[in-house]
Amino acid sequence: LSVKDTMQSITDNVKTEMMIFKHGSGCGSNRAALRSKREKVRGGGKASGPMSFIKVYDAGAGGIKSGGKTRRAAKMEILDIDHLDILDFIRFKRDEEKKAKILIDGGIDGSFCGDAYSTVSGQNANYSVRVNDDFMAAVRNDCAFNLVGRHDKITETVKAKDLWNELIQCAWECADPGIQFDGAI
């Protein structure tokens, strides 16, 4: 499913996803069109950023049993590697898993449908980072890489290899995020 950087599109997307889950199917969405939490919104203030909406989408997927059955919906969340909020996205599931582990270590039920995992976010989707050829070349050549705003002219330069290593570490710790190649594989 596609989503545009408007509140109408974001809320329409929630409804569409819930109806897809209700009928037993799954979906995936790239949230890269949503502006970063560091960007401004019309009328002043700061944007919520894709992570705040991803948490809403995650809760929706957890609330609808796919096809009226006991299994959860099949869901994929994607964010482009050059998004300003990519580090939050990469670390999201790992950080939520750490919270669940603390609860489990404290005696809370850690089973699939137990209280530990139903209390934390990010458990109803798989997460993938969409990487492009430019990023992979920057990793291979140990170069800088630009994260860019979607609406404001904000750019942050990072070491591509550091970003890559963070992605790999988080994936090793909790099996997310995965990688989706955009361009040559």
XYZ file of N, CA and C in Angstrom:
555
model
N 0.846 -1.184 0.000
C 0.000 0.000 0.000
C 0.881 1.233 0.000
N 0.433 2.262 -0.667
C 1.188 3.511 -0.652
C 0.528 4.473 0.332
N 1.323 5.393 0.827
C 0.819 6.410 1.731
C 1.479 7.732 1.367
N 0.688 8.791 1.412
C 1.199 10.140 1.152
C 1.350 10.867 2.479
N 2.084 11.949 2.460
C 2.356 12.715 3.676
C 1.211 13.692 3.973
N 0.006 13.121 4.121
C -1.150 13.910 4.548
C -1.898 13.106 5.610
N -2.547 13.789 6.510
C -3.297 13.092 7.553
C -4.421 12.264 6.939
N -5.014 12.742 5.872
C -6.082 11.993 5.198
C -5.548 10.665 4.668
N -4.411 10.703 3.995
C -3.830 9.483 3.450
C -3.422 8.516 4.563
N -2.848 9.047 5.625
C -2.407 8.201 6.740
C -3.601 7.491 7.380
N -4.696 8.223 7.623
C -5.860 7.602 8.260
C -6.598 6.668 7.291
N -6.639 7.014 6.014
C -7.225 6.105 5.026
C -6.435 4.799 4.970
N -5.135 4.903 5.102
C -4.268 3.733 5.080
C -4.566 2.798 6.241
N -4.815 3.357 7.428
C -5.170 2.535 8.596
C -6.434 1.741 8.299
N -7.454 2.401 7.775
C -8.728 1.735 7.466
C -8.532 0.638 6.417
N -7.779 0.937 5.369
C -7.537 -0.049 4.318
C -6.821 -1.273 4.873
N -5.795 -1.040 5.682
C -5.070 -2.167 6.268
C -5.985 -3.026 7.136
N -6.801 -2.409 7.956
C -7.686 -3.172 8.842
C -8.670 -4.022 8.042
N -9.165 -3.500 6.943
C -10.084 -4.278 6.114
C -9.356 -5.436 5.434
N -8.126 -5.215 5.003
C -7.326 -6.297 4.415
C -7.118 -7.398 5.445
N -6.764 -7.019 6.682
C -6.535 -8.007 7.737
C -7.821 -8.748 8.084
N -8.930 -8.025 8.121
C -10.215 -8.632 8.453
C -10.541 -9.784 7.503
N -10.176 -9.616 6.247
C -10.498 -10.621 5.242
C -9.399 -11.664 5.065
N -8.416 -11.669 5.963
C -7.449 -12.753 5.997
C -6.184 -12.563 5.193
N -5.964 -11.379 4.685
C -4.771 -11.171 3.880
C -3.766 -10.301 4.634
N -2.670 -9.980 3.987
C -1.640 -9.148 4.589
C -1.235 -8.047 3.632
N -0.382 -7.161 4.118
C 0.056 -6.051 3.267
C 1.405 -5.532 3.748
N 1.992 -4.720 2.916
C 3.229 -4.048 3.257
C 3.174 -2.618 2.771
N 3.887 -1.749 3.465
C 3.893 -0.338 3.098
C 5.258 0.278 3.342
N 5.679 1.113 2.396
C 6.884 1.903 2.575
C 6.447 3.266 3.110
N 6.939 3.624 4.278
C 6.539 4.882 4.938
C 7.503 6.029 4.641
N 8.373 5.870 3.638
C 9.395 6.876 3.354
C 8.833 8.218 2.899
N 7.600 8.256 2.417
C 7.016 9.535 1.992
C 6.650 10.426 3.184
N 6.545 9.823 4.370
C 6.180 10.601 5.555
C 7.375 11.404 6.041
N 7.123 12.662 6.338
C 8.223 13.530 6.759
C 8.783 13.114 8.108
N 10.026 13.436 8.306
C 10.740 13.121 9.544
C 10.173 13.900 10.722
N 10.385 13.385 11.910
C 9.987 14.090 13.129
C 10.770 15.388 13.292
N 11.832 15.558 12.534
C 12.632 16.790 12.590
C 12.147 17.861 11.617
N 11.151 17.540 10.815
C 10.660 18.498 9.829
C 9.444 19.249 10.364
N 9.178 20.372 9.751
C 8.056 21.215 10.171
C 6.769 20.785 9.474
N 5.647 21.169 10.080
C 4.345 20.980 9.454
C 3.737 22.349 9.183
N 2.803 22.376 8.235
C 2.104 23.621 7.945
C 1.444 24.151 9.214
N 1.534 25.418 9.455
C 0.921 25.980 10.641
C 1.862 26.000 11.841
N 3.088 25.544 11.641
C 4.075 25.553 12.722
C 4.163 24.221 13.431
N 5.142 24.103 14.251
C 5.332 22.869 15.005
C 6.165 21.861 14.254
N 6.304 20.710 14.849
C 7.110 19.620 14.286
C 6.204 18.465 13.868
N 6.659 17.732 12.896
C 5.934 16.550 12.427
C 6.057 15.418 13.452
N 5.147 14.482 13.375
C 5.184 13.310 14.250
C 6.248 12.321 13.811
N 6.496 12.247 12.515
C 7.458 11.295 11.972
C 6.814 9.940 11.733
N 7.416 9.141 10.868
C 6.813 7.852 10.516
C 6.691 6.890 11.688
N 7.599 6.953 12.661
C 7.563 5.983 13.758
C 6.288 6.111 14.590
N 5.790 7.312 14.776
C 4.553 7.451 15.559
C 3.390 6.784 14.845
N 3.355 6.875 13.519
C 2.276 6.249 12.758
C 2.494 4.742 12.628
N 3.746 4.315 12.529
C 4.039 2.879 12.472
C 3.516 2.196 13.731
N 3.593 2.865 14.872
C 3.060 2.300 16.117
C 1.536 2.158 16.035
N 0.877 3.111 15.382
C -0.580 3.019 15.189
C -0.910 1.840 14.274
N -0.181 1.737 13.158
C -0.409 0.634 12.221
C -0.162 -0.712 12.907
N 0.873 -0.775 13.744
C 1.204 -2.001 14.473
C 0.061 -2.398 15.397
N -0.482 -1.428 16.116
C -1.602 -1.721 17.022
C -2.819 -2.202 16.235
N -3.067 -1.603 15.074
C -4.185 -2.042 14.233
C -4.023 -3.484 13.788
N -2.805 -3.847 13.399
C -2.551 -5.228 12.970
C -2.729 -6.194 14.139
N -2.381 -5.774 15.341
C -2.544 -6.636 16.513
C -3.982 -6.768 16.951
N -4.786 -5.771 16.627
C -6.183 -5.773 17.059
C -7.114 -6.545 16.159
N -6.726 -6.790 14.938
C -7.572 -7.501 13.977
C -6.998 -8.899 13.775
N -7.725 -9.894 14.161
C -7.303 -11.270 13.899
C -7.563 -11.549 12.432
N -6.533 -11.967 11.724
C -6.603 -12.130 10.285
C -7.680 -13.134 9.873
N -8.620 -12.685 9.085
C -9.699 -13.549 8.607
C -10.582 -14.060 9.732
N -10.606 -13.351 10.871
C -11.406 -13.776 12.013
C -10.800 -14.960 12.754
N -9.587 -15.321 12.420
C -8.906 -16.466 13.041
C -8.069 -15.981 14.216
N -7.347 -16.892 14.811
C -6.521 -16.538 15.964
C -5.143 -16.021 15.573
N -4.762 -16.166 14.312
C -3.438 -15.686 13.923
C -3.462 -14.185 13.651
N -2.303 -13.571 13.814
C -2.182 -12.147 13.549
C -2.045 -11.897 12.055
N -2.254 -10.665 11.683
C -2.132 -10.263 10.286
C -0.676 -10.348 9.827
N -0.494 -10.583 8.531
C 0.832 -10.547 7.926
C 1.092 -9.108 7.506
N 2.165 -8.529 8.024
C 2.396 -7.105 7.801
C 3.877 -6.811 7.642
N 4.195 -5.906 6.709
C 5.576 -5.465 6.490
C 5.602 -3.938 6.534
N 6.536 -3.404 7.299
C 6.794 -1.962 7.331
C 8.161 -1.729 6.723
N 8.260 -0.718 5.863
C 9.496 -0.435 5.137
C 9.818 1.054 5.283
N 11.108 1.364 5.379
C 11.562 2.754 5.349
C 12.852 2.799 4.534
N 12.989 3.822 3.711
C 14.182 3.983 2.882
C 15.391 4.329 3.742
N 16.549 3.847 3.332
C 17.793 4.034 4.073
C 18.182 5.508 4.192
N 17.726 6.372 3.291
C 18.124 7.782 3.344
C 17.146 8.668 4.126
N 16.166 8.063 4.806
C 15.195 8.841 5.588
C 15.857 9.358 6.863
N 15.542 10.583 7.237
C 16.129 11.174 8.443
C 15.854 10.375 9.715
N 14.759 9.629 9.758
C 14.398 8.857 10.953
C 14.812 7.386 10.856
N 15.744 7.069 9.950
C 16.087 5.670 9.710
C 16.678 4.990 10.942
N 17.455 5.686 11.744
C 18.020 5.040 12.935
C 16.930 4.657 13.926
N 15.921 5.500 14.088
C 14.796 5.145 14.957
C 14.104 3.891 14.437
N 13.930 3.813 13.127
C 13.285 2.658 12.497
C 14.123 1.391 12.696
N 15.414 1.505 12.446
C 16.309 0.348 12.574
C 16.302 -0.184 14.005
N 16.309 0.706 14.975
C 16.411 0.316 16.390
C 15.065 -0.038 17.028
N 13.975 0.258 16.363
C 12.645 0.156 16.950
C 12.345 -1.226 17.530
N 12.407 -2.252 16.724
C 12.026 -3.586 17.196
C 12.992 -4.092 18.262
N 14.275 -3.844 18.069
C 15.251 -4.273 19.059
C 14.968 -3.628 20.415
N 14.694 -2.334 20.412
C 14.431 -1.636 21.676
C 13.148 -2.127 22.337
N 12.127 -2.430 21.539
C 10.880 -2.966 22.089
C 11.095 -4.375 22.644
N 11.916 -5.171 21.965
C 12.250 -6.517 22.450
C 12.978 -6.446 23.798
N 13.823 -5.433 23.961
C 14.520 -5.259 25.247
C 13.510 -5.003 26.370
N 12.492 -4.203 26.085
C 11.438 -3.947 27.078
C 10.718 -5.249 27.436
N 10.401 -6.039 26.421
C 9.716 -7.311 26.666
C 10.576 -8.231 27.528
N 11.872 -8.264 27.259
C 12.773 -9.116 28.046
C 12.788 -8.690 29.514
N 12.778 -7.395 29.770
C 12.739 -6.900 31.153
C 11.463 -7.375 31.845
N 10.346 -7.294 31.132
C 9.072 -7.761 31.694
C 9.100 -9.265 31.958
N 9.633 -10.015 31.017
C 9.712 -11.469 31.175
C 10.616 -11.827 32.350
N 11.765 -11.155 32.442
C 12.683 -11.399 33.568
C 12.024 -11.055 34.903
N 11.034 -10.154 34.865
C 10.300 -9.778 36.075
C 9.118 -10.687 36.370
N 8.943 -11.742 35.579
C 7.894 -12.707 35.854
C 6.635 -12.564 35.022
N 6.606 -11.641 34.065
C 5.433 -11.466 33.198
C 5.451 -12.554 32.123
N 4.273 -13.058 31.771
C 4.120 -14.124 30.770
C 4.767 -13.709 29.448
N 5.773 -14.465 28.995
C 6.503 -14.167 27.771
C 6.092 -15.016 26.587
N 4.943 -15.689 26.681
C 4.491 -16.503 25.549
C 4.027 -15.606 24.401
N 3.776 -16.219 23.264
C 3.400 -15.499 22.045
C 2.271 -14.482 22.277
N 1.253 -14.875 23.013
C 0.119 -13.978 23.285
C 0.138 -13.468 24.726
N 1.256 -13.617 25.410
C 1.355 -13.211 26.811
C 1.438 -11.710 26.995
N 1.354 -11.298 28.254
C 1.342 -9.880 28.585
C 2.627 -9.142 28.220
N 3.771 -9.800 28.287
C 5.029 -9.103 27.989
C 5.025 -8.567 26.560
N 4.706 -9.416 25.598
C 4.746 -8.972 24.205
C 3.522 -8.154 23.802
N 2.397 -8.347 24.465
C 1.233 -7.522 24.124
C 1.350 -6.122 24.707
N 2.314 -5.914 25.597
C 2.518 -4.613 26.236
C 3.462 -3.718 25.443
N 4.312 -4.297 24.602
C 5.283 -3.504 23.853
C 4.848 -3.364 22.397
N 5.379 -2.363 21.723
C 5.050 -2.112 20.312
C 5.917 -2.946 19.384
N 5.553 -2.912 18.131
C 6.392 -3.477 17.091
C 6.315 -4.970 16.889
N 5.373 -5.645 17.525
C 5.331 -7.105 17.471
C 4.429 -7.654 16.375
N 3.738 -6.794 15.661
C 2.754 -7.255 14.685
C 3.185 -7.069 13.239
N 4.455 -6.776 13.039
C 4.947 -6.561 11.679
C 6.391 -7.022 11.584
N 6.806 -7.227 10.356
C 8.216 -7.388 10.043
C 8.680 -6.041 9.501
N 9.924 -5.713 9.754
C 10.457 -4.410 9.372
C 11.604 -4.617 8.405
N 11.620 -3.825 7.329
C 12.691 -3.903 6.339
C 13.147 -2.507 5.954
N 14.439 -2.394 5.751
C 15.043 -1.153 5.278
C 15.276 -1.310 3.787
N 14.789 -0.348 3.010
C 15.007 -0.377 1.561
C 16.333 0.318 1.276
N 17.283 -0.458 0.780
C 18.610 0.085 0.473
C 18.780 0.196 -1.030
N 19.514 1.231 -1.449
C 19.747 1.443 -2.877
C 21.223 1.220 -3.208
N 21.531 1.262 -4.499
C 22.894 1.024 -4.957
C 23.870 2.051 -4.395
N 23.440 3.318 -4.308
C 24.326 4.364 -3.777
C 24.739 4.062 -2.346
N 23.796 3.603 -1.542
C 24.125 3.279 -0.160
C 25.086 2.095 -0.102
N 24.808 1.050 -0.857
C 25.670 -0.129 -0.824
C 27.083 0.210 -1.297
N 27.204 1.092 -2.292
C 28.532 1.533 -2.752
C 29.225 2.337 -1.650
N 28.484 3.163 -0.934
C 29.056 3.953 0.163
C 29.545 3.047 1.287
N 28.810 1.962 1.549
C 29.260 0.993 2.566
C 30.541 0.324 2.087
N 30.527 -0.152 0.863
C 31.680 -0.872 0.311
C 32.931 0.018 0.301
N 32.757 1.305 -0.008
C 33.887 2.233 -0.117
C 34.157 3.008 1.169
N 33.420 2.688 2.234
C 33.558 3.352 3.534
C 33.453 4.873 3.391
N 32.362 5.311 2.750
C 32.131 6.737 2.478
C 31.008 7.282 3.343
N 30.840 8.586 3.245
C 29.715 9.264 3.897
C 28.446 9.016 3.082
N 27.309 9.155 3.754
C 26.007 8.955 3.111
C 25.046 9.985 3.699
N 24.201 10.562 2.846
C 23.277 11.601 3.303
C 21.897 11.057 3.614
N 21.396 11.417 4.793
C 19.997 11.216 5.147
C 19.310 12.530 4.806
N 18.133 12.460 4.184
C 17.513 13.680 3.679
C 16.066 13.814 4.137
N 15.656 15.061 4.351
C 14.275 15.359 4.687
C 13.378 15.151 3.484
N 12.117 14.895 3.752
C 11.167 14.676 2.680
C 10.523 15.968 2.202
N 10.470 16.968 3.074
C 9.841 18.241 2.712
C 10.756 19.423 2.980
N 11.426 19.425 4.119
C 12.361 20.498 4.445
C 13.728 20.142 3.873
N 14.533 21.157 3.672
C 15.881 20.916 3.140
C 16.833 20.621 4.290
N 16.579 19.498 4.947
C 17.416 19.053 6.053
C 18.219 17.863 5.549
N 19.501 17.889 5.811
C 20.363 16.771 5.453
C 21.264 16.464 6.638
N 21.454 15.193 6.898
C 22.403 14.760 7.915
C 23.352 13.774 7.239
N 24.642 14.008 7.411
C 25.626 13.121 6.821
C 26.106 12.133 7.875
N 26.090 10.856 7.514
C 26.526 9.782 8.415
C 27.540 8.919 7.673
N 28.290 8.121 8.425
C 29.155 7.126 7.786
C 28.273 5.955 7.382
N 28.295 5.620 6.111
C 27.454 4.528 5.611
C 27.750 3.229 6.344
N 29.002 2.953 6.601
C 29.371 1.696 7.259
C 28.834 1.649 8.691
N 28.809 2.792 9.381
C 28.246 2.829 10.733
C 26.751 2.523 10.711
N 26.043 3.109 9.749
C 24.608 2.854 9.594
C 24.376 1.379 9.259
N 25.176 0.830 8.358
C 25.098 -0.576 7.973
C 25.332 -1.481 9.184
N 26.372 -1.166 9.962
C 26.676 -1.986 11.139
C 25.567 -1.930 12.175
N 24.931 -0.786 12.337
C 23.795 -0.673 13.266
C 22.634 -1.538 12.796
N 22.374 -1.519 11.494
C 21.318 -2.355 10.914
C 21.626 -3.834 11.152
N 22.842 -4.229 10.900
C 23.248 -5.633 11.076
C 23.145 -6.040 12.548
N 23.589 -5.180 13.458
C 23.547 -5.495 14.887
C 22.107 -5.686 15.360
N 21.228 -4.770 14.963
C 19.825 -4.887 15.379
C 19.186 -6.145 14.795
N 19.483 -6.446 13.540
C 18.943 -7.658 12.922
C 19.463 -8.903 13.639
N 20.717 -8.884 14.063
C 21.278 -10.022 14.788
C 20.585 -10.192 16.146
N 20.274 -9.064 16.809
C 19.681 -9.132 18.137
C 18.227 -9.589 18.120
N 17.457 -9.228 17.085
C 16.028 -9.566 17.141
C 15.417 -9.982 15.797
N 16.244 -10.219 14.792
C 15.799 -10.667 13.462
C 15.092 -9.587 12.654
N 15.090 -8.353 13.099
C 14.561 -7.211 12.352
C 15.496 -6.036 12.566
N 15.711 -5.221 11.572
C 15.047 -5.196 10.269
C 15.730 -6.107 9.248
N 14.931 -6.427 8.238
C 15.468 -7.109 7.077
C 15.930 -6.059 6.078
N 16.347 -6.521 4.926
C 16.792 -5.607 3.867
C 15.973 -5.869 2.625
N 15.570 -4.790 1.990
C 14.875 -4.869 0.710
C 15.733 -4.070 -0.274
N 16.217 -4.731 -1.307
C 17.074 -4.047 -2.276
C 16.227 -3.285 -3.266
N 16.639 -2.042 -3.549
C 15.990 -1.183 -4.522
C 17.043 -0.844 -5.565
N 16.997 -1.485 -6.686
C 18.032 -1.351 -7.697
C 18.675 -2.705 -7.902
N 19.966 -2.715 -8.197
C 20.689 -3.974 -8.400
C 20.753 -4.738 -7.072
N 20.634 -6.044 -7.141
C 20.696 -6.864 -5.922
C 22.132 -7.310 -5.716
